[in-house]
């Protein structure tokens, strides 16, 4: 390739990186809260799907993606309430409930989509989603303009949401109690705080953000819904949390890294004359995750009480 | 006696869970404008209405019982293998390779070779996650999920590239040798000897878990790694063994699918058996004998829903909702007594 072509290619890849990282950023940030409080939710994929479908359906009927987003958050909070009810109050096994969420999320959204929307496909494609907002002047910058200043509102929101998340987790009393609950729930209990309430709140944050991450796919990234549109992103978000060492900014940058590999793979498939089978590029992010695990060794320790239901004595 | 009690435990509360799930599914059907009675009637007939329907149900139960039995061992040992889907693919690839390469062998040698190749390949794929856990402390939940993606992508690469059939050029491999086909046991249906094999594997894993000292050691590791270590049990080796056993069972399921049903490898050879198998094991409270029942239940739901889609035009994905709600209500009724062991104790 010519040098100029390489720069154009790189700008396109990096612009797509941020866009493709956005669902990971929302979802993994939420899961950081949940896991920091000691609740592992492997049902993120299901919650994302429910968010994606709710946002799609509401935007389709109201014509306004903002309502879609609000509905997705409501759907996510409902999921969170159910998840917390089962795992925190009833002390059911978190893996079981998470696995069930994935089944229900996929089944419910696909069933409703097929039975309610299958006849309306043509009109379904026409609703208005969040479109790219060009920042005046800055968007015309060479190279950086395309990457940083021609995105949609949900993409722009990500660093601010992560900033708010990091503030909440590290600089507030609530954040301190979340982090303590994941490490030593009994100490939190002795200090007179309600372990259950803190875990409910964290799970609600986790599911609401996962639903937003899913909604992004139907009201910003595209303007339609497909069965299983999340295609495994909820599982990737789980890996992002671990590799990002359970920190909001860690989750942000690891998400960008995954976004980069996704973007690279998609863009390289489109470039003619590249002879590597596309499956090798597809496999990169997953291989990367395994390599990171081997190199991180045991330095990244999960919250001590992760996955353990709390029984007050 | 313990067997009787566990069967009782497996029948009463899960039946209530199934009732709740059918109720939720019924409400959903009414909401979407279908008649639940008609839909469920067609579904029941589709699962058990004729000899052929029953055979199809058992065919769908076979991989679920195999995978569920293996996962029961892993979950009882406190290691969360979410990677049965990938291990199934790893097994299917190896079994197909064996079935294509060793064409000259007679059936009584080739069939075992194919099955063992599948089981070994699955055991290695699962064992890799076990190794990463024991050696590097990598969360098996995350690594097995990554290995799922990798196995599925690798299969896609193999059937579109190096292993693609000579003629036709569909993204699928050539047929395996006729001598590698599993014998049918209920002609004219497609039911094959793999179903009996799955019952055997369930029985063997039950004996291993509950009637042997090794199984006792594994369950101790699952309940408390600290106590296990104090008792002189090698925890790392136990976790590796549990991953290899569960991976091997899933790999065997892949081999059985290839040699009993599809006779070749293609993308999407599993409709998610590896994930359903997790639910099957958990619903049976990780008891391999119980897995036989929950496996047949999930197999019936799956084959019944396919007929329901064909004959009543109800989307078959309803089955995922029913399966998920079965798990959720079972969790709410306190069917599962296992907890994740304290991660810190595993250091």
Coordinates of N, CA, C and O in Angstrom, one line a residue, chain B residues 5 259 329:
Chain B
X5 N -32.9 -41.2 46.9 CA -33.2 -39.9 47.5 C -32.8 -38.8 46.4 O -33.6 -37.9 46.2
X259 N -20.1 -39.3 14.2 CA -20.1 -40.7 13.7 C -21.5 -41.3 13.8 O -21.8 -42.4 13.2
X329 N -36.4 -20.8 38.0 CA -37.3 -21.2 39.1 C -36.6 -22.3 40.0 O -36.8 -22.4 41.2

